[in-house]
Amino acid sequence: MTGSARRRTGDSRYGGPVPLVAAAVCPHPPLLVPDVAGSAAPELDDLRAACDTAVRRLLATDPDVVVLLGTGPVTGPIRTPATGSLQPWGVDLDVPLVPGQPDRGAVLPLSLTIGAWLLARHDTRPPVTAVQVAADPGPAELAALADEVGAAGDRVASLVLGDGSACRGEKAPGYDDARALAYDQRVAAALADADLGALLDLDPVVSTELKAAGRAPWQVLAGAARAAGGGWRGELLHDSAPYGVAYFVASWERV
C-alpha cells in the first residue's frame, strides 16, 4: 500500500488512522552546527552523523507531517512562518522552520532552531510544524501537549530535541553533580527501549537541578506514544557527554 493510501484509509492493524508513527530524539547544542563550532566541528562529527541517521529514519516512515518538539519560553504551538537565528552564538545564520518562507515571522527557540537545521539537511520532507514546551509544565499541560502532537495528522512523526544533564564533571555548565551519571544512564536506557513509563517517571525537580533540558519534551513524546497505542521499538544511536552535557540520539518506530 502506498503512503497516500495509508493516509486515506489508516492502518488496519490499529483499526483506523494511526497518529504518531515514529520519533527521532536529538540534542540541541549550537555547536552541532559546523559554522558555530568552527575548528571544533570535527569533535561532534559522530553526534552529527547519528542525528542525520535518526532524521533519515524518521522521514523514511512516510509521515504526512513532522512535528518539531523542544523546550521554549512558553508552552504551545508555533505557527508558520517562523525563523530561528544563530546570531547569539556568533554566526549570522537564520534557520526558517519552512525553507523558502516569505518572512521571518515568529521566533524559534534554540531547540527548534537546531531541529529545523537538522531537517533542512535532508531534501525530501513532508510539511513541518513546531511545538514548544516550557521548562516546568505540569502533568495536565504535558498531557494536553501530547494530545496536540498526536492530532497533527493521520501519520505523525516527531523530531524531539532535548539535552540530558549538564552536570557531568567540574567543567560542566552546571558543575559536577554525583547524581548526573545515573540520571543520564536511566534516560539512555529508556530511549533505547522506548520505555514510556521510565520517561514519564522522570522527576521534574531532579531534572531541573541537573539542568536536563530534555525532560519535558521526552515526557510529551512518551505521552503521545502511549496515547497512540501499539508497541514501540527504540534504538539508541548515540550517548556521550563531551562538554559535561549529556547528548542522546535515538530512533523510535511503531511496531
PDB file of N, CA and C in Angstrom, residues 24-116:
ATOM      1  N   ALA A  24      12.263  10.732  16.350  1.00  0.00           N
ATOM      2  CA  ALA A  24      13.710  10.830  16.450  1.00  0.00           C
ATOM      3  C   ALA A  24      14.005  11.755  17.624  1.00  0.00           C
ATOM      4  N   VAL A  25      14.924  11.358  18.458  1.00  0.00           N
ATOM      5  CA  VAL A  25      15.336  12.167  19.606  1.00  0.00           C
ATOM      6  C   VAL A  25      16.763  12.634  19.372  1.00  0.00           C
ATOM      7  N   CYS A  26      16.974  13.944  19.405  1.00  0.00           N
ATOM      8  CA  CYS A  26      18.297  14.516  19.179  1.00  0.00           C
ATOM      9  C   CYS A  26      18.556  15.618  20.207  1.00  0.00           C
ATOM     10  N   PRO A  27      19.811  15.932  20.479  1.00  0.00           N
ATOM     11  CA  PRO A  27      20.130  17.070  21.359  1.00  0.00           C
ATOM     12  C   PRO A  27      20.114  18.366  20.556  1.00  0.00           C
ATOM     13  N   HIS A  28      20.311  19.488  21.247  1.00  0.00           N
ATOM     14  CA  HIS A  28      20.265  20.759  20.518  1.00  0.00           C
ATOM     15  C   HIS A  28      21.397  21.715  20.882  1.00  0.00           C
ATOM     16  N   PRO A  29      22.640  21.242  20.999  1.00  0.00           N
ATOM     17  CA  PRO A  29      23.731  22.199  21.252  1.00  0.00           C
ATOM     18  C   PRO A  29      24.002  23.036  20.003  1.00  0.00           C
ATOM     19  N   PRO A  30      24.217  24.337  20.146  1.00  0.00           N
ATOM     20  CA  PRO A  30      24.562  25.153  18.973  1.00  0.00           C
ATOM     21  C   PRO A  30      25.793  24.630  18.235  1.00  0.00           C
ATOM     22  N   LEU A  31      26.723  24.005  18.974  1.00  0.00           N
ATOM     23  CA  LEU A  31      27.947  23.503  18.357  1.00  0.00           C
ATOM     24  C   LEU A  31      27.693  22.365  17.376  1.00  0.00           C
ATOM     25  N   LEU A  32      26.470  21.858  17.336  1.00  0.00           N
ATOM     26  CA  LEU A  32      26.124  20.850  16.342  1.00  0.00           C
ATOM     27  C   LEU A  32      26.235  21.427  14.932  1.00  0.00           C
ATOM     28  N   VAL A  33      26.036  22.737  14.805  1.00  0.00           N
ATOM     29  CA  VAL A  33      26.135  23.427  13.517  1.00  0.00           C
ATOM     30  C   VAL A  33      27.604  23.748  13.254  1.00  0.00           C
ATOM     31  N   PRO A  34      28.211  23.218  12.199  1.00  0.00           N
ATOM     32  CA  PRO A  34      29.646  23.429  11.969  1.00  0.00           C
ATOM     33  C   PRO A  34      30.051  24.897  11.911  1.00  0.00           C
ATOM     34  N   ASP A  35      29.197  25.763  11.362  1.00  0.00           N
ATOM     35  CA  ASP A  35      29.540  27.186  11.294  1.00  0.00           C
ATOM     36  C   ASP A  35      29.709  27.792  12.680  1.00  0.00           C
ATOM     37  N   VAL A  36      28.970  27.263  13.652  1.00  0.00           N
ATOM     38  CA  VAL A  36      29.101  27.743  15.025  1.00  0.00           C
ATOM     39  C   VAL A  36      30.338  27.142  15.684  1.00  0.00           C
ATOM     40  N   ALA A  37      30.545  25.848  15.454  1.00  0.00           N
ATOM     41  CA  ALA A  37      31.651  25.141  16.104  1.00  0.00           C
ATOM     42  C   ALA A  37      33.006  25.568  15.558  1.00  0.00           C
ATOM     43  N   GLY A  38      33.059  25.981  14.296  1.00  0.00           N
ATOM     44  CA  GLY A  38      34.330  26.382  13.702  1.00  0.00           C
ATOM     45  C   GLY A  38      35.321  25.228  13.652  1.00  0.00           C
ATOM     46  N   SER A  39      36.522  25.471  14.123  1.00  0.00           N
ATOM     47  CA  SER A  39      37.568  24.443  14.059  1.00  0.00           C
ATOM     48  C   SER A  39      37.272  23.249  14.950  1.00  0.00           C
ATOM     49  N   ALA A  40      36.330  23.418  15.908  1.00  0.00           N
ATOM     50  CA  ALA A  40      35.973  22.299  16.793  1.00  0.00           C
ATOM     51  C   ALA A  40      34.891  21.413  16.197  1.00  0.00           C
ATOM     52  N   ALA A  41      34.417  21.727  15.003  1.00  0.00           N
ATOM     53  CA  ALA A  41      33.318  20.965  14.401  1.00  0.00           C
ATOM     54  C   ALA A  41      33.581  19.459  14.337  1.00  0.00           C
ATOM     55  N   PRO A  42      34.806  19.013  14.006  1.00  0.00           N
ATOM     56  CA  PRO A  42      35.035  17.556  13.946  1.00  0.00           C
ATOM     57  C   PRO A  42      34.794  16.836  15.272  1.00  0.00           C
ATOM     58  N   GLU A  43      34.857  17.568  16.386  1.00  0.00           N
ATOM     59  CA  GLU A  43      34.640  16.922  17.681  1.00  0.00           C
ATOM     60  C   GLU A  43      33.230  16.345  17.799  1.00  0.00           C
ATOM     61  N   LEU A  44      32.286  16.882  17.037  1.00  0.00           N
ATOM     62  CA  LEU A  44      30.905  16.402  17.103  1.00  0.00           C
ATOM     63  C   LEU A  44      30.481  15.706  15.810  1.00  0.00           C
ATOM     64  N   ASP A  45      31.435  15.251  15.020  1.00  0.00           N
ATOM     65  CA  ASP A  45      31.098  14.558  13.771  1.00  0.00           C
ATOM     66  C   ASP A  45      30.230  13.327  14.035  1.00  0.00           C
ATOM     67  N   ASP A  46      30.596  12.540  15.050  1.00  0.00           N
ATOM     68  CA  ASP A  46      29.827  11.326  15.336  1.00  0.00           C
ATOM     69  C   ASP A  46      28.405  11.668  15.768  1.00  0.00           C
ATOM     70  N   LEU A  47      28.265  12.694  16.592  1.00  0.00           N
ATOM     71  CA  LEU A  47      26.938  13.114  17.036  1.00  0.00           C
ATOM     72  C   LEU A  47      26.114  13.616  15.855  1.00  0.00           C
ATOM     73  N   ARG A  48      26.724  14.414  15.003  1.00  0.00           N
ATOM     74  CA  ARG A  48      26.036  14.958  13.827  1.00  0.00           C
ATOM     75  C   ARG A  48      25.570  13.821  12.912  1.00  0.00           C
ATOM     76  N   ALA A  49      26.435  12.827  12.707  1.00  0.00           N
ATOM     77  CA  ALA A  49      26.086  11.699  11.845  1.00  0.00           C
ATOM     78  C   ALA A  49      24.943  10.882  12.438  1.00  0.00           C
ATOM     79  N   ALA A  50      24.951  10.709  13.756  1.00  0.00           N
ATOM     80  CA  ALA A  50      23.866   9.970  14.403  1.00  0.00           C
ATOM     81  C   ALA A  50      22.544  10.709  14.251  1.00  0.00           C
ATOM     82  N   CYS A  51      22.574  12.042  14.391  1.00  0.00           N
ATOM     83  CA  CYS A  51      21.360  12.832  14.200  1.00  0.00           C
ATOM     84  C   CYS A  51      20.836  12.683  12.777  1.00  0.00           C
ATOM     85  N   ASP A  52      21.740  12.720  11.804  1.00  0.00           N
ATOM     86  CA  ASP A  52      21.327  12.550  10.410  1.00  0.00           C
ATOM     87  C   ASP A  52      20.671  11.191  10.190  1.00  0.00           C
ATOM     88  N   THR A  53      21.231  10.165  10.810  1.00  0.00           N
ATOM     89  CA  THR A  53      20.642   8.825  10.685  1.00  0.00           C
ATOM     90  C   THR A  53      19.243   8.783  11.282  1.00  0.00           C
ATOM     91  N   ALA A  54      19.082   9.379  12.458  1.00  0.00           N
ATOM     92  CA  ALA A  54      17.776   9.371  13.115  1.00  0.00           C
ATOM     93  C   ALA A  54      16.737  10.124  12.294  1.00  0.00           C
ATOM     94  N   VAL A  55      17.115  11.271  11.745  1.00  0.00           N
ATOM     95  CA  VAL A  55      16.182  12.049  10.933  1.00  0.00           C
ATOM     96  C   VAL A  55      15.860  11.308   9.635  1.00  0.00           C
ATOM     97  N   ARG A  56      16.849  10.699   9.041  1.00  0.00           N
ATOM     98  CA  ARG A  56      16.624   9.931   7.813  1.00  0.00           C
ATOM     99  C   ARG A  56      15.638   8.792   8.066  1.00  0.00           C
ATOM    100  N   ARG A  57      15.787   8.092   9.173  1.00  0.00           N
ATOM    101  CA  ARG A  57      14.849   7.020   9.517  1.00  0.00           C
ATOM    102  C   ARG A  57      13.450   7.577   9.754  1.00  0.00           C
ATOM    103  N   LEU A  58      13.388   8.745  10.391  1.00  0.00           N
ATOM    104  CA  LEU A  58      12.100   9.377  10.658  1.00  0.00           C
ATOM    105  C   LEU A  58      11.357   9.648   9.348  1.00  0.00           C
ATOM    106  N   LEU A  59      12.052  10.244   8.397  1.00  0.00           N
ATOM    107  CA  LEU A  59      11.423  10.587   7.131  1.00  0.00           C
ATOM    108  C   LEU A  59      11.080   9.350   6.307  1.00  0.00           C
ATOM    109  N   ALA A  60      11.819   8.259   6.511  1.00  0.00           N
ATOM    110  CA  ALA A  60      11.560   7.031   5.763  1.00  0.00           C
ATOM    111  C   ALA A  60      10.247   6.365   6.151  1.00  0.00           C
ATOM    112  N   THR A  61       9.645   6.771   7.266  1.00  0.00           N
ATOM    113  CA  THR A  61       8.360   6.192   7.669  1.00  0.00           C
ATOM    114  C   THR A  61       7.186   6.806   6.926  1.00  0.00           C
ATOM    115  N   ASP A  62       7.459   7.737   6.035  1.00  0.00           N
ATOM    116  CA  ASP A  62       6.435   8.356   5.186  1.00  0.00           C
ATOM    117  C   ASP A  62       5.345   9.053   5.987  1.00  0.00           C
ATOM    118  N   PRO A  63       5.727   9.946   6.902  1.00  0.00           N
ATOM    119  CA  PRO A  63       4.704  10.690   7.647  1.00  0.00           C
ATOM    120  C   PRO A  63       4.060  11.747   6.759  1.00  0.00           C
ATOM    121  N   ASP A  64       2.853  12.166   7.128  1.00  0.00           N
ATOM    122  CA  ASP A  64       2.262  13.287   6.385  1.00  0.00           C
ATOM    123  C   ASP A  64       2.534  14.617   7.077  1.00  0.00           C
ATOM    124  N   VAL A  65       3.135  14.588   8.261  1.00  0.00           N
ATOM    125  CA  VAL A  65       3.574  15.803   8.929  1.00  0.00           C
ATOM    126  C   VAL A  65       4.676  15.447   9.920  1.00  0.00           C
ATOM    127  N   VAL A  66       5.650  16.334  10.050  1.00  0.00           N
ATOM    128  CA  VAL A  66       6.692  16.193  11.075  1.00  0.00           C
ATOM    129  C   VAL A  66       6.486  17.298  12.102  1.00  0.00           C
ATOM    130  N   VAL A  67       6.419  16.914  13.360  1.00  0.00           N
ATOM    131  CA  VAL A  67       6.267  17.865  14.453  1.00  0.00           C
ATOM    132  C   VAL A  67       7.604  18.020  15.157  1.00  0.00           C
ATOM    133  N   LEU A  68       8.161  19.229  15.114  1.00  0.00           N
ATOM    134  CA  LEU A  68       9.345  19.526  15.913  1.00  0.00           C
ATOM    135  C   LEU A  68       8.889  19.844  17.331  1.00  0.00           C
ATOM    136  N   LEU A  69       9.536  19.233  18.307  1.00  0.00           N
ATOM    137  CA  LEU A  69       9.138  19.397  19.703  1.00  0.00           C
ATOM    138  C   LEU A  69      10.374  19.667  20.545  1.00  0.00           C
ATOM    139  N   GLY A  70      10.377  20.802  21.246  1.00  0.00           N
ATOM    140  CA  GLY A  70      11.517  21.137  22.086  1.00  0.00           C
ATOM    141  C   GLY A  70      11.151  22.192  23.108  1.00  0.00           C
ATOM    142  N   THR A  71      12.089  22.504  23.974  1.00  0.00           N
ATOM    143  CA  THR A  71      11.830  23.488  25.028  1.00  0.00           C
ATOM    144  C   THR A  71      11.793  24.900  24.450  1.00  0.00           C
ATOM    145  N   GLY A  72      11.036  25.749  25.127  1.00  0.00           N
ATOM    146  CA  GLY A  72      10.917  27.141  24.746  1.00  0.00           C
ATOM    147  C   GLY A  72      10.447  27.955  25.932  1.00  0.00           C
ATOM    148  N   PRO A  73      10.251  29.245  25.750  1.00  0.00           N
ATOM    149  CA  PRO A  73       9.852  30.099  26.871  1.00  0.00           C
ATOM    150  C   PRO A  73       8.425  29.879  27.344  1.00  0.00           C
ATOM    151  N   VAL A  74       7.565  29.367  26.461  1.00  0.00           N
ATOM    152  CA  VAL A  74       6.173  29.095  26.819  1.00  0.00           C
ATOM    153  C   VAL A  74       5.787  27.744  26.233  1.00  0.00           C
ATOM    154  N   THR A  75       4.589  27.286  26.567  1.00  0.00           N
ATOM    155  CA  THR A  75       4.095  26.016  26.053  1.00  0.00           C
ATOM    156  C   THR A  75       3.023  26.262  25.006  1.00  0.00           C
ATOM    157  N   GLY A  76       3.170  25.615  23.849  1.00  0.00           N
ATOM    158  CA  GLY A  76       2.159  25.731  22.817  1.00  0.00           C
ATOM    159  C   GLY A  76       2.758  25.662  21.425  1.00  0.00           C
ATOM    160  N   PRO A  77       1.905  25.675  20.402  1.00  0.00           N
ATOM    161  CA  PRO A  77       2.390  25.591  19.028  1.00  0.00           C
ATOM    162  C   PRO A  77       3.018  26.891  18.557  1.00  0.00           C
ATOM    163  N   ILE A  78       3.895  26.791  17.581  1.00  0.00           N
ATOM    164  CA  ILE A  78       4.468  27.952  16.903  1.00  0.00           C
ATOM    165  C   ILE A  78       3.999  27.898  15.454  1.00  0.00           C
ATOM    166  N   ARG A  79       3.255  28.874  15.045  1.00  0.00           N
ATOM    167  CA  ARG A  79       2.687  28.877  13.698  1.00  0.00           C
ATOM    168  C   ARG A  79       3.689  29.430  12.693  1.00  0.00           C
ATOM    169  N   THR A  80       3.612  28.909  11.487  1.00  0.00           N
ATOM    170  CA  THR A  80       4.442  29.424  10.404  1.00  0.00           C
ATOM    171  C   THR A  80       3.862  30.731   9.886  1.00  0.00           C
ATOM    172  N   PRO A  81       4.713  31.619   9.361  1.00  0.00           N
ATOM    173  CA  PRO A  81       6.164  31.472   9.254  1.00  0.00           C
ATOM    174  C   PRO A  81       6.864  31.655  10.601  1.00  0.00           C
ATOM    175  N   ALA A  82       7.974  30.994  10.750  1.00  0.00           N
ATOM    176  CA  ALA A  82       8.769  31.105  11.970  1.00  0.00           C
ATOM    177  C   ALA A  82      10.233  30.872  11.608  1.00  0.00           C
ATOM    178  N   THR A  83      11.106  31.573  12.295  1.00  0.00           N
ATOM    179  CA  THR A  83      12.533  31.513  11.972  1.00  0.00           C
ATOM    180  C   THR A  83      13.361  31.558  13.244  1.00  0.00           C
ATOM    181  N   GLY A  84      14.403  30.749  13.279  1.00  0.00           N
ATOM    182  CA  GLY A  84      15.372  30.801  14.361  1.00  0.00           C
ATOM    183  C   GLY A  84      16.644  31.484  13.895  1.00  0.00           C
ATOM    184  N   SER A  85      17.447  31.919  14.823  1.00  0.00           N
ATOM    185  CA  SER A  85      18.696  32.597  14.484  1.00  0.00           C
ATOM    186  C   SER A  85      19.829  32.062  15.348  1.00  0.00           C
ATOM    187  N   LEU A  86      20.999  31.945  14.727  1.00  0.00           N
ATOM    188  CA  LEU A  86      22.203  31.544  15.464  1.00  0.00           C
ATOM    189  C   LEU A  86      23.112  32.733  15.743  1.00  0.00           C
ATOM    190  N   GLN A  87      22.588  33.935  15.571  1.00  0.00           N
ATOM    191  CA  GLN A  87      23.386  35.128  15.868  1.00  0.00           C
ATOM    192  C   GLN A  87      23.856  35.188  17.321  1.00  0.00           C
ATOM    193  N   PRO A  88      23.024  34.747  18.310  1.00  0.00           N
ATOM    194  CA  PRO A  88      23.525  34.775  19.693  1.00  0.00           C
ATOM    195  C   PRO A  88      24.763  33.911  19.909  1.00  0.00           C
ATOM    196  N   TRP A  89      25.043  33.014  18.968  1.00  0.00           N
ATOM    197  CA  TRP A  89      26.214  32.135  19.089  1.00  0.00           C
ATOM    198  C   TRP A  89      27.287  32.502  18.070  1.00  0.00           C
ATOM    199  N   GLY A  90      27.215  33.755  17.609  1.00  0.00           N
ATOM    200  CA  GLY A  90      28.299  34.299  16.809  1.00  0.00           C
ATOM    201  C   GLY A  90      28.250  34.038  15.323  1.00  0.00           C
ATOM    202  N   VAL A  91      27.132  33.518  14.801  1.00  0.00           N
ATOM    203  CA  VAL A  91      27.029  33.205  13.373  1.00  0.00           C
ATOM    204  C   VAL A  91      25.783  33.881  12.806  1.00  0.00           C
ATOM    205  N   ASP A  92      25.956  34.623  11.732  1.00  0.00           N
ATOM    206  CA  ASP A  92      24.833  35.314  11.096  1.00  0.00           C
ATOM    207  C   ASP A  92      24.084  34.329  10.197  1.00  0.00           C
ATOM    208  N   LEU A  93      23.322  33.463  10.841  1.00  0.00           N
ATOM    209  CA  LEU A  93      22.605  32.406  10.114  1.00  0.00           C
ATOM    210  C   LEU A  93      21.176  32.316  10.620  1.00  0.00           C
ATOM    211  N   ASP A  94      20.229  32.507   9.714  1.00  0.00           N
ATOM    212  CA  ASP A  94      18.819  32.321  10.031  1.00  0.00           C
ATOM    213  C   ASP A  94      18.390  30.932   9.586  1.00  0.00           C
ATOM    214  N   VAL A  95      17.546  30.305  10.391  1.00  0.00           N
ATOM    215  CA  VAL A  95      17.063  28.958  10.092  1.00  0.00           C
ATOM    216  C   VAL A  95      15.539  28.992  10.086  1.00  0.00           C
ATOM    217  N   PRO A  96      14.916  29.022   8.913  1.00  0.00           N
ATOM    218  CA  PRO A  96      13.453  29.042   8.872  1.00  0.00           C
ATOM    219  C   PRO A  96      12.869  27.676   9.189  1.00  0.00           C
ATOM    220  N   LEU A  97      11.708  27.685   9.802  1.00  0.00           N
ATOM    221  CA  LEU A  97      11.020  26.427  10.066  1.00  0.00           C
ATOM    222  C   LEU A  97      10.653  25.734   8.764  1.00  0.00           C
ATOM    223  N   VAL A  98      10.196  26.514   7.796  1.00  0.00           N
ATOM    224  CA  VAL A  98       9.859  26.005   6.465  1.00  0.00           C
ATOM    225  C   VAL A  98      10.753  26.710   5.451  1.00  0.00           C
ATOM    226  N   PRO A  99      11.622  25.995   4.764  1.00  0.00           N
ATOM    227  CA  PRO A  99      12.521  26.636   3.796  1.00  0.00           C
ATOM    228  C   PRO A  99      11.737  27.429   2.753  1.00  0.00           C
ATOM    229  N   GLY A 100      12.242  28.631   2.449  1.00  0.00           N
ATOM    230  CA  GLY A 100      11.611  29.449   1.426  1.00  0.00           C
ATOM    231  C   GLY A 100      10.414  30.243   1.893  1.00  0.00           C
ATOM    232  N   GLN A 101      10.150  30.247   3.198  1.00  0.00           N
ATOM    233  CA  GLN A 101       9.006  31.021   3.677  1.00  0.00           C
ATOM    234  C   GLN A 101       9.249  32.510   3.425  1.00  0.00           C
ATOM    235  N   PRO A 102       8.177  33.298   3.249  1.00  0.00           N
ATOM    236  CA  PRO A 102       8.337  34.667   2.769  1.00  0.00           C
ATOM    237  C   PRO A 102       8.936  35.655   3.763  1.00  0.00           C
ATOM    238  N   ASP A 103       8.783  35.428   5.059  1.00  0.00           N
ATOM    239  CA  ASP A 103       9.346  36.369   6.032  1.00  0.00           C
ATOM    240  C   ASP A 103       9.689  35.629   7.320  1.00  0.00           C
ATOM    241  N   ARG A 104      10.295  36.353   8.254  1.00  0.00           N
ATOM    242  CA  ARG A 104      10.811  35.709   9.464  1.00  0.00           C
ATOM    243  C   ARG A 104       9.705  35.177  10.355  1.00  0.00           C
ATOM    244  N   GLY A 105       8.646  35.963  10.561  1.00  0.00           N
ATOM    245  CA  GLY A 105       7.537  35.512  11.385  1.00  0.00           C
ATOM    246  C   GLY A 105       7.927  35.328  12.844  1.00  0.00           C
ATOM    247  N   ALA A 106       7.371  34.298  13.471  1.00  0.00           N
ATOM    248  CA  ALA A 106       7.631  34.014  14.878  1.00  0.00           C
ATOM    249  C   ALA A 106       9.092  33.612  15.084  1.00  0.00           C
ATOM    250  N   VAL A 107       9.540  33.712  16.328  1.00  0.00           N
ATOM    251  CA  VAL A 107      10.923  33.383  16.674  1.00  0.00           C
ATOM    252  C   VAL A 107      10.990  31.973  17.232  1.00  0.00           C
ATOM    253  N   LEU A 108      11.830  31.143  16.641  1.00  0.00           N
ATOM    254  CA  LEU A 108      12.036  29.786  17.145  1.00  0.00           C
ATOM    255  C   LEU A 108      13.037  29.812  18.301  1.00  0.00           C
ATOM    256  N   PRO A 109      12.769  29.068  19.380  1.00  0.00           N
ATOM    257  CA  PRO A 109      13.783  28.919  20.423  1.00  0.00           C
ATOM    258  C   PRO A 109      14.941  28.069  19.917  1.00  0.00           C
ATOM    259  N   LEU A 110      16.020  28.035  20.672  1.00  0.00           N
ATOM    260  CA  LEU A 110      17.213  27.303  20.242  1.00  0.00           C
ATOM    261  C   LEU A 110      16.901  25.859  19.881  1.00  0.00           C
ATOM    262  N   SER A 111      16.130  25.168  20.720  1.00  0.00           N
ATOM    263  CA  SER A 111      15.868  23.749  20.474  1.00  0.00           C
ATOM    264  C   SER A 111      15.253  23.526  19.100  1.00  0.00           C
ATOM    265  N   LEU A 112      14.263  24.334  18.745  1.00  0.00           N
ATOM    266  CA  LEU A 112      13.570  24.160  17.473  1.00  0.00           C
ATOM    267  C   LEU A 112      14.380  24.721  16.311  1.00  0.00           C
ATOM    268  N   THR A 113      15.257  25.690  16.593  1.00  0.00           N
ATOM    269  CA  THR A 113      16.174  26.180  15.561  1.00  0.00           C
ATOM    270  C   THR A 113      17.103  25.049  15.123  1.00  0.00           C
ATOM    271  N   ILE A 114      17.657  24.336  16.087  1.00  0.00           N
ATOM    272  CA  ILE A 114      18.531  23.202  15.758  1.00  0.00           C
ATOM    273  C   ILE A 114      17.722  22.104  15.077  1.00  0.00           C
ATOM    274  N   GLY A 115      16.499  21.870  15.515  1.00  0.00           N
ATOM    275  CA  GLY A 115      15.656  20.870  14.866  1.00  0.00           C
ATOM    276  C   GLY A 115      15.389  21.212  13.417  1.00  0.00           C
ATOM    277  N   ALA A 116      15.071  22.481  13.137  1.00  0.00           N
ATOM    278  CA  ALA A 116      14.829  22.909  11.761  1.00  0.00           C
ATOM    279  C   ALA A 116      16.099  22.782  10.927  1.00  0.00           C
TER     280      ALA A 116
END
